[in-house]
């Protein structure tokens, strides 16, 4: 399982941002060829991102490129970018399984012999995309996550975008549910007011409660706050350790079900505890020793 | 061989380089005029990178004006390729 608590957008035609993308500590950086690049600069941005992928050290951050839609510049993007070995492509405005299948077909055509397969993340930002979320997530084995883009979505709905996000609640739950049903990750829409730290934290906490595994970010300043929300707390880790100990004790006694503080501990509880401990281990926090 | 049209790529922002290309007189070869904030330290290396990209595409008789704002090698290559692509001397299929 890859860690994608934060996926930070970097404008694809800005050399200063591209060369420093690895220093911010985001789990993934998204080199953006779509909305951040003017149409007349698509060629230059594509070349710049291709060169950056081959030469810039992005440290532990996953290298993701947001391509353009396949009916605009996306095909040229895939042809140019895939041989430069990105970890994943973020495919915008996905509306049907066919969109993903076509992207996957093109990726396969341009991968080089021996290259690690390029993953796909479907960005759902239209009502059609949300309605088809599950089938999109299942469309190809390269799909590792569904991401939600609320700005275009609410425009399509004709709804006003608000900070509390009532208008995107049902779409968020559909994305999370579809991703979970398909066995892929769900990544929440960015919080667009970079000066509202409290708003960002509240929005991220809501996303976590709904089941999202990470959040898109549009400014490096947002990374630490998002990470803090998605990181397991000390209390989480202590609880998870107790769950694992309780179930192991029960298993040793020949039972598949345990009890902890008067509550039943069964397979879903154990799975949740294991995920917390896995995250803790991955992040170098205490609690990984039981896995 | 394609006909070279005047073209430009890049910006004058920090960490970028603006490359302008134009056809040179027949027999003039590759002429690179460079303005850079690090001219003394890296001027020769920057010119070498630009000349290298041009050489890979067998382009002769070209005038290049480069205004550097501290671009890395990968940026210099990308902007040179973009300018040559816009100048019509590299087919799009060869750009990467």
Short mmCIF file of C-alpha atoms in Angstrom, two decimals:
data_model
loop_
_atom_site.label_atom_id
_atom_site.label_comp_id
_atom_site.label_asym_id
_atom_site.label_seq_id
_atom_site.Cartn_x
_atom_site.Cartn_y
_atom_site.Cartn_z
CA UNK A 1 0.00 0.00 0.00
CA UNK A 2 1.40 3.38 -1.01
CA UNK A 3 1.15 6.36 1.29
CA UNK A 4 -0.75 9.23 -0.33
CA UNK A 5 -1.75 11.47 2.58
CA UNK A 6 -0.75 14.47 0.49
CA UNK A 7 -0.49 14.89 -3.25
CA UNK A 8 0.94 18.33 -3.99
CA UNK A 9 0.32 20.08 -7.30
CA UNK A 10 3.32 21.75 -8.99
CA UNK A 11 2.81 23.92 -12.10
CA UNK A 12 4.41 22.04 -14.98
CA UNK A 13 5.88 25.05 -16.72
CA UNK A 14 7.61 26.56 -13.68
CA UNK A 15 11.24 25.37 -13.44
CA UNK A 16 11.75 26.84 -9.97
CA UNK A 17 8.83 24.89 -8.52
CA UNK A 18 9.62 21.71 -10.45
CA UNK A 19 13.23 21.55 -9.32
CA UNK A 20 12.29 22.02 -5.66
CA UNK A 21 9.31 19.66 -5.60
CA UNK A 22 11.11 17.05 -3.52
CA UNK A 23 11.89 19.26 -0.55
CA UNK A 24 8.37 19.77 0.77
CA UNK A 25 7.85 16.26 2.13
CA UNK A 26 4.60 15.53 0.29
CA UNK A 27 3.86 11.83 -0.16
CA UNK A 28 3.31 12.53 -3.85
CA UNK A 29 4.02 15.49 -6.07
CA UNK A 30 1.86 16.12 -9.11
CA UNK A 31 3.67 17.79 -12.00
CA UNK A 32 0.73 19.50 -13.63
CA UNK A 33 0.38 19.76 -17.39
CA UNK A 34 -3.33 20.56 -17.31
CA UNK A 35 -4.95 23.52 -15.56
CA UNK A 36 -1.69 25.13 -14.43
CA UNK A 37 -0.41 25.48 -18.01
CA UNK A 38 -1.73 27.88 -20.65
CA UNK A 39 -2.68 26.21 -23.96
CA UNK A 40 0.13 27.94 -25.87
CA UNK A 41 2.69 26.63 -23.35
CA UNK A 42 1.65 22.96 -23.36
CA UNK A 43 4.57 21.96 -25.61
CA UNK A 44 7.16 23.70 -23.43
CA UNK A 45 5.68 22.34 -20.18
CA UNK A 46 5.62 18.80 -21.54
CA UNK A 47 9.33 19.04 -22.42
CA UNK A 48 10.18 20.60 -19.07
CA UNK A 49 8.33 17.93 -17.06
CA UNK A 50 9.92 15.20 -19.20
CA UNK A 51 13.39 16.58 -18.45
CA UNK A 52 12.60 17.09 -14.76
CA UNK A 53 11.42 13.48 -14.38
CA UNK A 54 14.74 12.27 -15.75
CA UNK A 55 17.04 14.51 -13.74
CA UNK A 56 15.47 16.00 -10.61
CA UNK A 57 15.65 14.01 -7.36
CA UNK A 58 12.19 13.99 -5.81
CA UNK A 59 13.35 11.99 -2.78
CA UNK A 60 10.68 9.76 -1.32
CA UNK A 61 7.82 11.59 -3.03
CA UNK A 62 5.86 9.61 -5.57
CA UNK A 63 6.20 11.22 -9.02
CA UNK A 64 2.80 11.80 -10.55
CA UNK A 65 2.05 13.77 -13.73
CA UNK A 66 -1.38 15.24 -14.34
CA UNK A 67 -1.86 14.92 -18.08
CA UNK A 68 -4.45 16.78 -20.15
CA UNK A 69 -7.69 15.12 -21.17
CA UNK A 70 -7.33 12.65 -24.02
CA UNK A 71 -9.44 14.80 -26.32
CA UNK A 72 -7.04 17.75 -25.94
CA UNK A 73 -3.30 17.23 -25.35
CA UNK A 74 -3.46 14.04 -23.28
CA UNK A 75 -2.29 11.64 -25.97
CA UNK A 76 0.82 13.72 -26.66
CA UNK A 77 1.42 13.96 -22.91
CA UNK A 78 1.30 10.17 -22.45
CA UNK A 79 3.63 9.60 -25.39
CA UNK A 80 6.18 12.07 -24.06
CA UNK A 81 5.90 11.42 -20.33
CA UNK A 82 5.52 7.65 -19.93
CA UNK A 83 9.05 6.80 -21.20
CA UNK A 84 10.42 9.24 -18.59
CA UNK A 85 9.30 6.83 -15.86
CA UNK A 86 6.77 8.67 -13.73
CA UNK A 87 5.29 6.54 -10.94
CA UNK A 88 1.74 7.44 -11.94
CA UNK A 89 -0.42 9.58 -14.18
CA UNK A 90 -3.34 11.58 -12.84
CA UNK A 91 -6.00 11.44 -15.53
CA UNK A 92 -8.34 14.43 -15.33
CA UNK A 93 -12.10 14.58 -15.91
CA UNK A 94 -12.54 10.82 -16.16
CA UNK A 95 -16.18 10.14 -16.93
CA UNK A 96 -16.32 6.49 -17.93
CA UNK A 97 -14.38 3.22 -17.71
CA UNK A 98 -13.55 3.69 -21.40
CA UNK A 99 -11.56 6.84 -20.58
CA UNK A 100 -9.34 4.83 -18.24
CA UNK A 101 -9.09 1.87 -20.62
CA UNK A 102 -7.92 4.17 -23.40
CA UNK A 103 -5.37 5.87 -21.13
CA UNK A 104 -4.12 2.45 -19.99
CA UNK A 105 -3.83 1.27 -23.59
CA UNK A 106 -1.72 4.32 -24.50
CA UNK A 107 0.45 3.95 -21.40
CA UNK A 108 1.15 0.32 -22.26
CA UNK A 109 2.07 1.33 -25.81
CA UNK A 110 4.71 3.81 -24.67
CA UNK A 111 6.22 1.99 -21.69
CA UNK A 112 9.80 0.93 -22.30
CA UNK A 113 11.01 -2.67 -21.87
CA UNK A 114 11.68 -3.37 -18.19
CA UNK A 115 9.95 -0.21 -17.01
CA UNK A 116 7.99 -0.37 -13.76
CA UNK A 117 4.33 -0.22 -14.79
CA UNK A 118 2.94 3.32 -14.62
CA UNK A 119 -0.06 3.56 -12.30
CA UNK A 120 -3.20 5.54 -13.01
CA UNK A 121 -5.17 7.77 -10.66
CA UNK A 122 -8.58 8.79 -11.96
CA UNK A 123 -9.59 12.36 -11.16
CA UNK A 124 -13.37 12.50 -10.90
CA UNK A 125 -14.66 16.04 -11.30
CA UNK A 126 -17.95 15.77 -13.14
CA UNK A 127 -21.35 14.31 -12.20
CA UNK A 128 -20.81 11.54 -14.80
CA UNK A 129 -17.46 10.67 -13.28
CA UNK A 130 -18.97 10.43 -9.80
CA UNK A 131 -21.87 8.32 -11.07
CA UNK A 132 -19.42 5.91 -12.73
CA UNK A 133 -16.84 5.92 -9.93
CA UNK A 134 -16.91 2.20 -9.12
CA UNK A 135 -16.70 1.07 -12.75
CA UNK A 136 -13.89 3.57 -13.35
CA UNK A 137 -11.96 2.23 -10.36
CA UNK A 138 -12.36 -1.31 -11.75
CA UNK A 139 -11.65 -0.40 -15.37
CA UNK A 140 -7.97 -1.36 -15.37
CA UNK A 141 -5.50 -2.92 -12.95
CA UNK A 142 -3.29 0.16 -13.23
CA UNK A 143 -5.83 2.22 -11.30
CA UNK A 144 -4.61 2.66 -7.72
CA UNK A 145 -6.78 5.54 -6.55
CA UNK A 146 -9.78 7.73 -7.22
CA UNK A 147 -9.28 11.43 -6.60
CA UNK A 148 -12.08 13.93 -6.26
CA UNK A 149 -12.03 17.41 -7.80
CA UNK A 150 -14.81 19.50 -6.32
CA UNK A 151 -14.40 22.79 -8.18
CA UNK A 152 -15.32 21.54 -11.66
CA UNK A 153 -17.89 19.19 -10.10
CA UNK A 154 -19.84 21.95 -8.35
CA UNK A 155 -19.67 24.08 -11.49
CA UNK A 156 -21.28 21.22 -13.42
CA UNK A 157 -23.91 20.83 -10.70
CA UNK A 158 -24.68 24.52 -10.75
CA UNK A 159 -24.12 24.55 -6.99
CA UNK A 160 -22.26 27.14 -4.99
CA UNK A 161 -18.97 25.91 -3.57
CA UNK A 162 -18.88 26.49 0.18
CA UNK A 163 -16.29 25.96 2.89
CA UNK A 164 -18.49 23.56 4.85
CA UNK A 165 -18.91 21.47 1.69
CA UNK A 166 -22.55 20.44 2.04
CA UNK A 167 -22.87 20.51 -1.75
CA UNK A 168 -20.13 17.89 -2.22
CA UNK A 169 -21.05 15.57 0.64
CA UNK A 170 -22.80 12.93 -1.47
CA UNK A 171 -20.06 12.98 -4.12
CA UNK A 172 -17.40 12.53 -1.45
CA UNK A 173 -19.15 9.52 0.05
CA UNK A 174 -19.65 8.02 -3.41
CA UNK A 175 -15.95 8.38 -4.20
CA UNK A 176 -14.91 6.83 -0.88
CA UNK A 177 -17.39 3.97 -1.18
CA UNK A 178 -16.55 3.23 -4.81
CA UNK A 179 -12.82 3.26 -4.12
CA UNK A 180 -13.19 0.98 -1.10
CA UNK A 181 -15.43 -1.41 -3.05
CA UNK A 182 -12.84 -1.58 -5.83
CA UNK A 183 -9.93 -1.95 -3.41
CA UNK A 184 -8.20 1.30 -4.36
CA UNK A 185 -7.43 4.49 -2.42
CA UNK A 186 -9.61 7.60 -2.27
CA UNK A 187 -8.03 11.06 -2.34
CA UNK A 188 -10.07 14.12 -1.37
CA UNK A 189 -10.45 17.42 -3.22
CA UNK A 190 -8.01 20.23 -2.35
CA UNK A 191 -8.89 22.94 0.16
CA UNK A 192 -8.47 26.04 -1.94
CA UNK A 193 -8.11 28.81 0.68
CA UNK A 194 -4.41 28.55 1.44
CA UNK A 195 -4.64 31.22 4.13
CA UNK A 196 -7.29 29.42 6.21
CA UNK A 197 -5.37 26.89 8.29
CA UNK A 198 -8.27 26.10 10.63
CA UNK A 199 -10.55 25.55 7.63
CA UNK A 200 -8.00 23.20 6.08
CA UNK A 201 -7.70 21.14 9.26
CA UNK A 202 -11.49 20.91 9.70
CA UNK A 203 -11.96 19.93 6.04
CA UNK A 204 -9.20 17.29 6.27
CA UNK A 205 -10.66 15.88 9.49
CA UNK A 206 -14.02 15.53 7.75
CA UNK A 207 -12.35 13.78 4.80
CA UNK A 208 -10.62 11.36 7.16
CA UNK A 209 -13.86 10.64 9.01
CA UNK A 210 -15.55 9.88 5.69
CA UNK A 211 -12.82 7.38 4.83
CA UNK A 212 -10.51 9.24 2.47
CA UNK A 213 -6.88 8.11 2.60
CA UNK A 214 -5.37 11.43 1.53
CA UNK A 215 -5.98 14.89 0.16
CA UNK A 216 -4.84 16.86 -2.84
CA UNK A 217 -2.81 19.95 -1.89
CA UNK A 218 -2.25 23.15 -3.83
CA UNK A 219 0.34 24.79 -1.59
CA UNK A 220 3.35 23.36 0.30
CA UNK A 221 2.10 25.13 3.44
CA UNK A 222 -0.84 22.69 3.55
CA UNK A 223 1.28 19.55 3.81
CA UNK A 224 2.09 19.46 7.52
CA UNK A 225 -1.50 20.10 8.59
CA UNK A 226 -2.87 17.39 6.30
CA UNK A 227 -0.24 14.91 7.49
CA UNK A 228 -1.05 15.61 11.13
CA UNK A 229 -4.71 14.80 10.51
CA UNK A 230 -4.04 11.58 8.59
CA UNK A 231 -1.26 10.34 10.88
CA UNK A 232 -2.40 7.90 13.56
CA UNK A 233 -2.46 9.51 17.00
CA UNK A 234 -0.72 8.02 20.01
CA UNK A 235 -4.18 7.03 21.29
CA UNK A 236 -4.92 5.27 17.95
CA UNK A 237 -1.66 3.35 18.15
CA UNK A 238 -2.18 2.26 21.76
CA UNK A 239 -5.72 1.07 20.90
CA UNK A 240 -4.47 -0.79 17.81
CA UNK A 241 -1.75 -2.53 19.80
CA UNK A 242 -4.25 -3.66 22.40
CA UNK A 243 -6.57 -4.98 19.65
CA UNK A 244 -3.80 -7.02 18.06
CA UNK A 245 -2.68 -8.41 21.41
CA UNK A 246 -6.27 -9.34 22.31
CA UNK A 247 -6.93 -11.14 19.01
CA UNK A 248 -3.61 -13.00 19.18
CA UNK A 249 -4.43 -14.16 22.68
CA UNK A 250 -7.87 -15.31 21.54
CA UNK A 251 -6.38 -17.12 18.53
CA UNK A 252 -3.89 -18.89 20.80
CA UNK A 253 -6.87 -20.06 22.81
CA UNK A 254 -8.58 -21.35 19.68
CA UNK A 255 -11.04 -18.51 19.09
CA UNK A 256 -11.33 -16.11 16.14
CA UNK A 257 -13.11 -13.45 18.16
CA UNK A 258 -11.82 -11.53 21.15
CA UNK A 259 -13.18 -9.00 23.57
CA UNK A 260 -11.59 -5.68 24.51
CA UNK A 261 -13.07 -3.28 27.08
CA UNK A 262 -16.36 -5.13 26.79
CA UNK A 263 -16.53 -4.78 23.00
CA UNK A 264 -16.22 -7.55 20.44
CA UNK A 265 -13.02 -7.58 18.38
CA UNK A 266 -13.61 -9.25 15.04
CA UNK A 267 -12.04 -9.18 11.59
CA UNK A 268 -12.99 -5.58 10.55
CA UNK A 269 -11.72 -4.21 13.87
CA UNK A 270 -8.50 -6.14 13.47
CA UNK A 271 -8.12 -4.85 9.90
CA UNK A 272 -8.55 -1.27 11.12
CA UNK A 273 -5.98 -1.83 13.87
CA UNK A 274 -3.54 -3.38 11.42
CA UNK A 275 -3.88 -0.40 9.10
CA UNK A 276 -3.12 1.99 11.97
CA UNK A 277 -0.04 0.00 12.96
CA UNK A 278 1.06 -0.29 9.34
CA UNK A 279 0.83 3.49 8.96
CA UNK A 280 2.63 3.99 12.26
CA UNK A 281 5.41 1.72 11.12
CA UNK A 282 5.64 3.41 7.73
CA UNK A 283 5.86 6.82 9.38
CA UNK A 284 8.43 5.76 11.94
CA UNK A 285 6.01 6.20 14.83
CA UNK A 286 5.81 3.70 17.67
CA UNK A 287 3.64 0.63 17.37
CA UNK A 288 4.90 -1.10 14.25
CA UNK A 289 6.50 -3.96 16.14
CA UNK A 290 3.35 -6.04 16.39
CA UNK A 291 2.90 -6.45 12.64
CA UNK B 1 15.96 19.50 -43.40
CA UNK B 2 13.31 21.96 -42.26
CA UNK B 3 13.20 25.70 -42.71
CA UNK B 4 14.01 27.49 -39.46
CA UNK B 5 11.52 30.14 -38.35
CA UNK B 6 12.29 32.62 -35.57
CA UNK B 7 10.86 31.26 -32.30
CA UNK B 8 11.09 31.61 -28.56
CA UNK B 9 10.57 29.51 -25.42
CA UNK B 10 11.02 30.00 -21.69
CA UNK B 11 10.57 32.99 -19.43
CA UNK B 12 12.64 35.55 -17.56
CA UNK B 13 11.54 34.19 -14.19
CA UNK B 14 14.03 32.93 -11.64
CA UNK B 15 15.40 29.43 -12.42
CA UNK B 16 14.29 29.72 -16.06
CA UNK B 17 16.00 30.62 -19.33
CA UNK B 18 14.52 32.35 -22.37
CA UNK B 19 15.78 30.93 -25.62
CA UNK B 20 15.22 32.76 -28.90
CA UNK B 21 16.30 31.15 -32.15
CA UNK B 22 16.55 32.59 -35.66
CA UNK B 23 18.09 31.47 -38.94
CA UNK B 24 21.74 32.45 -39.36
CA UNK B 25 23.47 33.42 -42.60
CA UNK B 26 24.59 30.44 -44.68
CA UNK B 27 27.89 29.19 -43.38
CA UNK B 28 27.64 31.06 -40.08
CA UNK B 29 27.31 27.88 -38.03
CA UNK B 30 25.85 27.84 -34.52
CA UNK B 31 26.12 31.26 -32.90
CA UNK B 32 25.03 31.52 -29.26
CA UNK B 33 24.76 34.84 -27.48
CA UNK B 34 24.30 34.38 -23.75
CA UNK B 35 23.26 36.72 -20.98
CA UNK B 36 23.33 35.13 -17.56
CA UNK B 37 23.46 36.00 -13.88
CA UNK B 38 26.11 33.28 -13.59
CA UNK B 39 27.95 34.00 -16.83
CA UNK B 40 31.41 33.95 -15.28
CA UNK B 41 30.86 30.65 -13.47
CA UNK B 42 28.66 28.67 -15.84
CA UNK B 43 28.58 30.57 -19.16
CA UNK B 44 30.60 27.96 -21.06
CA UNK B 45 28.57 25.07 -19.60
CA UNK B 46 25.27 26.69 -20.55
CA UNK B 47 26.46 27.34 -24.12
CA UNK B 48 27.70 23.75 -24.33
CA UNK B 49 24.30 22.41 -23.27
CA UNK B 50 22.46 24.54 -25.83
CA UNK B 51 24.96 23.62 -28.57
CA UNK B 52 24.62 19.96 -27.61
CA UNK B 53 20.86 19.97 -28.14
CA UNK B 54 21.24 21.77 -31.47
CA UNK B 55 23.98 19.35 -32.54
CA UNK B 56 21.81 16.31 -31.78
CA UNK B 57 19.37 17.53 -34.40
CA UNK B 58 21.93 18.33 -37.11
CA UNK B 59 20.94 21.98 -37.28
CA UNK B 60 23.43 24.36 -38.88
CA UNK B 61 23.45 28.12 -39.36
CA UNK B 62 21.39 29.16 -36.38
CA UNK B 63 21.52 32.22 -34.16
CA UNK B 64 20.54 31.68 -30.52
CA UNK B 65 19.95 34.38 -27.94
CA UNK B 66 19.73 32.97 -24.42
CA UNK B 67 18.81 35.00 -21.35
CA UNK B 68 19.46 32.87 -18.30
CA UNK B 69 18.02 33.39 -14.82
CA UNK B 70 19.80 30.52 -13.11
CA UNK B 71 18.30 27.58 -14.99
CA UNK B 72 19.39 24.02 -14.31
CA UNK B 73 20.74 21.89 -17.14
CA UNK B 74 17.41 20.07 -17.55
CA UNK B 75 15.59 23.39 -17.94
CA UNK B 76 18.12 24.64 -20.51
CA UNK B 77 17.65 21.46 -22.54
CA UNK B 78 13.84 21.63 -22.30
CA UNK B 79 13.67 25.29 -23.33
CA UNK B 80 16.10 24.78 -26.22
CA UNK B 81 14.06 21.84 -27.46
CA UNK B 82 10.84 23.84 -27.13
CA UNK B 83 12.29 26.76 -29.09
CA UNK B 84 13.57 24.43 -31.83
CA UNK B 85 10.22 22.67 -31.96
CA UNK B 86 8.43 25.99 -32.35
CA UNK B 87 10.99 27.03 -34.97
CA UNK B 88 9.88 24.04 -37.01
CA UNK B 89 13.28 22.34 -37.15
CA UNK B 90 12.37 19.36 -34.97
CA UNK B 91 9.41 17.23 -35.87
CA UNK B 92 7.08 16.79 -32.91
CA UNK B 93 7.70 13.03 -32.90
CA UNK B 94 11.39 13.66 -32.24
CA UNK B 95 10.89 16.13 -29.43
CA UNK B 96 11.20 13.55 -26.69
#
